[in-house]
Amino acid sequence: MSTAEDCRPLTIVISGAGGAGKGAIVDSLLKRDPRLWLSRSWTTRPRRRGESPEAYRFVTPEEFEERLRAGGFLEWNQFFEHRYGTPRPDVPEGMDVVLEIDVQGAIQVRQVDPEAAVILVLPPSREEQRRRMAHRGDDDTHIAKRLAKSDAEESLGMELADLVVINDDLDRAVTEVQAFIEDRRERHRRDAGCPD
Ligand code: 5GP
Protein backbone atom coordinates (compact mmCIF):
# COMPACT_ATOMS: atom_id res chain seq x y z
CA MET A 1 0.00 0.00 0.00
CA SER A 2 1.50 3.33 -0.98
CA THR A 3 1.33 6.50 1.10
CA ALA A 4 1.63 10.21 0.33
CA GLU A 5 5.30 9.89 1.31
CA ASP A 6 5.84 7.72 -1.75
CA CYS A 7 4.68 10.69 -3.78
CA ARG A 8 8.11 11.77 -4.89
CA PRO A 9 8.57 14.19 -7.76
CA LEU A 10 8.73 13.01 -11.33
CA THR A 11 12.11 13.63 -12.96
CA ILE A 12 11.94 15.00 -16.49
CA VAL A 13 15.16 14.98 -18.46
CA ILE A 14 15.46 17.21 -21.52
CA SER A 15 18.48 16.03 -23.42
CA GLY A 16 20.14 16.42 -26.79
CA ALA A 17 23.23 17.75 -28.50
CA GLY A 18 24.38 21.38 -28.16
CA GLY A 19 22.35 23.74 -30.38
CA ALA A 20 19.39 21.33 -30.56
CA GLY A 21 17.28 23.92 -28.78
CA LYS A 22 16.81 22.28 -25.36
CA GLY A 23 17.02 25.64 -23.60
CA ALA A 24 14.25 27.24 -25.66
CA ILE A 25 11.96 24.28 -25.02
CA VAL A 26 12.69 24.36 -21.28
CA ASP A 27 12.12 28.14 -21.00
CA SER A 28 8.77 27.83 -22.70
CA LEU A 29 7.72 24.75 -20.70
CA LEU A 30 8.45 26.52 -17.42
CA LYS A 31 6.25 29.43 -18.46
CA ARG A 32 3.40 27.13 -19.40
CA ASP A 33 3.54 24.71 -16.48
CA PRO A 34 3.84 26.16 -12.95
CA ARG A 35 4.38 22.70 -11.48
CA LEU A 36 7.79 22.35 -13.11
CA TRP A 37 10.95 23.22 -11.19
CA LEU A 38 14.25 23.62 -13.06
CA SER A 39 17.39 22.24 -11.48
CA ARG A 40 20.39 24.55 -11.85
CA SER A 41 23.52 22.69 -12.85
CA TRP A 42 27.03 23.36 -11.64
CA THR A 43 29.74 23.94 -14.22
CA THR A 44 33.44 24.70 -14.29
CA ARG A 45 32.97 26.46 -17.65
CA PRO A 46 33.43 30.22 -17.54
CA ARG A 47 30.35 32.32 -18.18
CA ARG A 48 29.84 33.30 -21.84
CA ARG A 49 29.59 36.93 -22.78
CA GLY A 50 25.96 37.97 -22.32
CA GLU A 51 25.03 34.73 -20.54
CA SER A 52 22.87 35.10 -17.44
CA PRO A 53 24.71 34.58 -14.13
CA GLU A 54 21.77 32.33 -13.22
CA ALA A 55 22.29 30.01 -16.20
CA TYR A 56 24.52 27.79 -14.07
CA ARG A 57 26.19 27.84 -10.76
CA PHE A 58 29.64 28.77 -12.09
CA VAL A 59 32.29 27.18 -9.88
CA THR A 60 36.02 26.50 -9.80
CA PRO A 61 37.34 22.99 -10.59
CA GLU A 62 38.19 22.67 -6.87
CA GLU A 63 34.65 23.50 -5.76
CA PHE A 64 33.26 20.99 -8.26
CA GLU A 65 35.67 18.30 -7.10
CA GLU A 66 34.79 18.91 -3.46
CA ARG A 67 31.08 18.50 -4.09
CA LEU A 68 31.70 15.43 -6.24
CA ARG A 69 33.72 13.76 -3.47
CA ALA A 70 30.97 14.53 -0.98
CA GLY A 71 28.50 12.62 -3.22
CA GLY A 72 26.64 15.84 -3.94
CA PHE A 73 25.78 15.18 -7.60
CA LEU A 74 22.91 13.13 -8.96
CA GLU A 75 24.92 12.84 -12.18
CA TRP A 76 27.83 14.63 -13.80
CA ASN A 77 29.86 14.60 -16.98
CA GLN A 78 33.05 15.97 -18.42
CA PHE A 79 32.05 17.75 -21.64
CA PHE A 80 35.17 18.73 -23.62
CA GLU A 81 37.31 20.81 -21.23
CA HIS A 82 34.71 21.34 -18.52
CA ARG A 83 32.65 19.52 -15.97
CA TYR A 84 28.88 19.79 -15.56
CA GLY A 85 26.79 18.26 -12.80
CA THR A 86 23.27 18.13 -11.40
CA PRO A 87 23.27 18.74 -7.65
CA ARG A 88 21.08 16.25 -5.78
CA PRO A 89 17.78 18.10 -6.17
CA ASP A 90 15.77 19.50 -3.29
CA VAL A 91 12.47 19.84 -5.14
CA PRO A 92 9.77 22.10 -3.63
CA GLU A 93 6.69 20.13 -2.57
CA GLY A 94 4.16 19.48 -5.29
CA MET A 95 6.62 20.23 -8.10
CA ASP A 96 8.29 17.98 -10.65
CA VAL A 97 11.92 18.49 -11.55
CA VAL A 98 13.35 19.30 -14.99
CA LEU A 99 16.97 18.57 -15.85
CA GLU A 100 18.51 20.08 -18.98
CA ILE A 101 21.57 17.90 -19.52
CA ASP A 102 23.56 16.00 -22.13
CA VAL A 103 22.89 12.40 -23.16
CA GLN A 104 25.64 10.94 -20.96
CA GLY A 105 23.98 12.60 -17.98
CA ALA A 106 20.56 11.31 -19.04
CA ILE A 107 21.93 7.76 -19.07
CA GLN A 108 23.13 8.16 -15.48
CA VAL A 109 19.81 9.61 -14.32
CA ARG A 110 17.94 6.69 -15.86
CA GLN A 111 20.22 4.31 -13.95
CA VAL A 112 19.44 5.88 -10.57
CA ASP A 113 15.80 6.69 -11.36
CA PRO A 114 14.30 4.19 -13.82
CA GLU A 115 11.01 6.12 -13.85
CA ALA A 116 12.64 9.32 -15.11
CA ALA A 117 10.99 10.59 -18.30
CA VAL A 118 13.68 11.20 -20.92
CA ILE A 119 13.02 13.51 -23.87
CA LEU A 120 15.53 13.82 -26.70
CA VAL A 121 15.51 17.09 -28.62
CA LEU A 122 16.80 17.01 -32.19
CA PRO A 123 17.67 20.08 -34.28
CA PRO A 124 15.90 20.40 -37.65
CA SER A 125 19.28 20.15 -39.44
CA ARG A 126 23.01 20.34 -38.69
CA GLU A 127 23.10 23.72 -40.43
CA GLU A 128 20.43 25.14 -38.14
CA GLN A 129 22.20 23.61 -35.14
CA ARG A 130 25.45 25.30 -36.23
CA ARG A 131 23.64 28.61 -36.66
CA ARG A 132 22.16 28.40 -33.16
CA MET A 133 25.53 27.72 -31.56
CA ALA A 134 27.14 30.59 -33.49
CA HIS A 135 24.31 32.89 -32.44
CA ARG A 136 25.00 32.34 -28.75
CA GLY A 137 28.70 33.05 -29.22
CA ASP A 138 30.42 29.64 -29.53
CA ASP A 139 33.59 29.92 -31.64
CA ASP A 140 34.08 27.98 -34.91
CA THR A 141 36.46 25.38 -33.49
CA HIS A 142 34.13 24.57 -30.62
CA ILE A 143 31.12 24.41 -32.95
CA ALA A 144 32.95 21.97 -35.24
CA LYS A 145 33.84 19.74 -32.27
CA ARG A 146 30.29 19.73 -30.99
CA LEU A 147 28.78 19.01 -34.39
CA ALA A 148 31.19 16.10 -34.83
CA LYS A 149 29.97 14.65 -31.55
CA SER A 150 26.27 15.09 -32.33
CA ASP A 151 25.67 11.91 -34.38
CA ALA A 152 26.98 9.67 -31.60
CA GLU A 153 25.10 11.59 -28.90
CA GLU A 154 21.86 11.40 -30.86
CA SER A 155 22.05 7.67 -31.54
CA LEU A 156 22.63 6.98 -27.85
CA GLY A 157 19.80 9.35 -27.00
CA MET A 158 17.39 7.64 -29.41
CA GLU A 159 17.93 4.33 -27.63
CA LEU A 160 17.23 5.89 -24.27
CA ALA A 161 14.48 8.42 -24.89
CA ASP A 162 10.76 7.95 -24.22
CA LEU A 163 10.00 10.84 -26.57
CA VAL A 164 12.01 12.23 -29.48
CA VAL A 165 11.04 15.71 -30.58
CA ILE A 166 12.35 17.75 -33.51
CA ASN A 167 12.70 21.39 -32.62
CA ASP A 168 11.79 22.98 -35.94
CA ASP A 169 8.68 24.80 -34.76
CA LEU A 170 9.14 25.74 -31.09
CA ASP A 171 5.48 26.09 -30.26
CA ARG A 172 4.58 22.70 -31.71
CA ALA A 173 7.58 21.03 -30.05
CA VAL A 174 6.67 22.45 -26.63
CA THR A 175 3.04 21.39 -26.99
CA GLU A 176 4.20 17.86 -27.79
CA VAL A 177 6.52 17.77 -24.78
CA GLN A 178 3.85 19.24 -22.51
CA ALA A 179 1.30 16.58 -23.49
CA PHE A 180 3.86 13.86 -22.89
CA ILE A 181 4.73 15.25 -19.43
CA GLU A 182 1.05 15.43 -18.45
CA ASP A 183 0.62 11.81 -19.39
CA ARG A 184 3.70 10.63 -17.50
CA ARG A 185 2.82 12.75 -14.51
CA GLU A 186 -0.63 11.21 -14.24
CA ARG A 187 0.76 7.70 -14.49
CA HIS A 188 3.52 8.47 -11.98
CA ARG A 189 1.13 9.97 -9.43
CA ARG A 190 -1.33 7.12 -9.80
CA ASP A 191 1.38 4.46 -9.40
CA ALA A 192 2.86 6.23 -6.37
CA GLY A 193 -0.56 6.70 -4.75
CA CYS A 194 -0.21 10.47 -4.60
CA PRO A 195 -3.16 12.45 -3.20
CA ASP A 196 -5.22 14.39 -5.79
P1 5GP B 1 27.00 24.51 -22.50
O1 5GP B 1 28.46 24.69 -22.21
O2 5GP B 1 26.70 24.69 -23.95
O3 5GP B 1 26.14 25.34 -21.60
O4 5GP B 1 26.63 22.99 -22.15
C1 5GP B 1 27.34 21.92 -22.72
C2 5GP B 1 26.50 20.65 -22.59
O5 5GP B 1 26.42 20.26 -21.21
C3 5GP B 1 25.06 20.83 -23.04
O6 5GP B 1 24.68 19.70 -23.80
C4 5GP B 1 24.29 20.93 -21.74
O7 5GP B 1 22.95 20.49 -21.87
C5 5GP B 1 25.08 19.96 -20.90
N1 5GP B 1 24.85 20.14 -19.47
C6 5GP B 1 24.46 21.25 -18.79
N2 5GP B 1 24.34 20.99 -17.49
C7 5GP B 1 24.59 19.68 -17.33
C8 5GP B 1 24.61 18.82 -16.20
O8 5GP B 1 24.33 19.18 -15.06
N3 5GP B 1 24.95 17.52 -16.43
C9 5GP B 1 25.26 17.05 -17.67
N4 5GP B 1 25.54 15.76 -17.79
N5 5GP B 1 25.26 17.84 -18.75
C10 5GP B 1 24.94 19.14 -18.59
mmCIF file of C-alpha atoms and ligand atoms in Angstrom, residues 14 16-18 22 40-43 45 48 51 56 75-77 79 84-87 100-106 108 136 138 142 146 153, ligand 1:
data_model
loop_
_atom_site.group_PDB
_atom_site.id
_atom_site.type_symbol
_atom_site.label_atom_id
_atom_site.label_comp_id
_atom_site.label_asym_id
_atom_site.label_seq_id
_atom_site.Cartn_x
_atom_site.Cartn_y
_atom_site.Cartn_z
ATOM 1 C CA ILE A 14 15.456 17.210 -21.522
ATOM 2 C CA GLY A 16 20.141 16.422 -26.794
ATOM 3 C CA ALA A 17 23.232 17.755 -28.497
ATOM 4 C CA GLY A 18 24.376 21.380 -28.161
ATOM 5 C CA LYS A 22 16.810 22.283 -25.361
ATOM 6 C CA ARG A 40 20.388 24.555 -11.849
ATOM 7 C CA SER A 41 23.519 22.691 -12.848
ATOM 8 C CA TRP A 42 27.027 23.360 -11.637
ATOM 9 C CA THR A 43 29.742 23.936 -14.221
ATOM 10 C CA ARG A 45 32.972 26.459 -17.653
ATOM 11 C CA ARG A 48 29.842 33.295 -21.843
ATOM 12 C CA GLU A 51 25.025 34.729 -20.542
ATOM 13 C CA TYR A 56 24.516 27.790 -14.075
ATOM 14 C CA GLU A 75 24.917 12.842 -12.181
ATOM 15 C CA TRP A 76 27.833 14.632 -13.798
ATOM 16 C CA ASN A 77 29.859 14.597 -16.981
ATOM 17 C CA PHE A 79 32.053 17.754 -21.637
ATOM 18 C CA TYR A 84 28.884 19.789 -15.556
ATOM 19 C CA GLY A 85 26.785 18.262 -12.799
ATOM 20 C CA THR A 86 23.268 18.130 -11.400
ATOM 21 C CA PRO A 87 23.268 18.745 -7.647
ATOM 22 C CA GLU A 100 18.513 20.076 -18.984
ATOM 23 C CA ILE A 101 21.570 17.904 -19.518
ATOM 24 C CA ASP A 102 23.563 15.997 -22.131
ATOM 25 C CA VAL A 103 22.886 12.398 -23.163
ATOM 26 C CA GLN A 104 25.641 10.938 -20.956
ATOM 27 C CA GLY A 105 23.980 12.597 -17.978
ATOM 28 C CA ALA A 106 20.559 11.310 -19.039
ATOM 29 C CA GLN A 108 23.132 8.161 -15.476
ATOM 30 C CA ARG A 136 25.001 32.336 -28.751
ATOM 31 C CA ASP A 138 30.418 29.639 -29.528
ATOM 32 C CA HIS A 142 34.130 24.573 -30.623
ATOM 33 C CA ARG A 146 30.285 19.731 -30.988
ATOM 34 C CA GLU A 153 25.098 11.590 -28.901
HETATM 35 P P1 5GP B 1 26.996 24.513 -22.496
HETATM 36 O O1 5GP B 1 28.461 24.686 -22.206
HETATM 37 O O2 5GP B 1 26.703 24.691 -23.953
HETATM 38 O O3 5GP B 1 26.136 25.345 -21.602
HETATM 39 O O4 5GP B 1 26.633 22.988 -22.149
HETATM 40 C C1 5GP B 1 27.339 21.922 -22.716
HETATM 41 C C2 5GP B 1 26.498 20.652 -22.590
HETATM 42 O O5 5GP B 1 26.419 20.265 -21.212
HETATM 43 C C3 5GP B 1 25.055 20.833 -23.039
HETATM 44 O O6 5GP B 1 24.678 19.697 -23.796
HETATM 45 C C4 5GP B 1 24.289 20.927 -21.743
HETATM 46 O O7 5GP B 1 22.950 20.488 -21.866
HETATM 47 C C5 5GP B 1 25.084 19.962 -20.901
HETATM 48 N N1 5GP B 1 24.845 20.135 -19.469
HETATM 49 C C6 5GP B 1 24.459 21.247 -18.795
HETATM 50 N N2 5GP B 1 24.338 20.989 -17.491
HETATM 51 C C7 5GP B 1 24.592 19.680 -17.326
HETATM 52 C C8 5GP B 1 24.606 18.815 -16.198
HETATM 53 O O8 5GP B 1 24.333 19.178 -15.060
HETATM 54 N N3 5GP B 1 24.949 17.518 -16.430
HETATM 55 C C9 5GP B 1 25.261 17.053 -17.668
HETATM 56 N N4 5GP B 1 25.544 15.764 -17.785
HETATM 57 N N5 5GP B 1 25.257 17.837 -18.754
HETATM 58 C C10 5GP B 1 24.939 19.138 -18.591
#
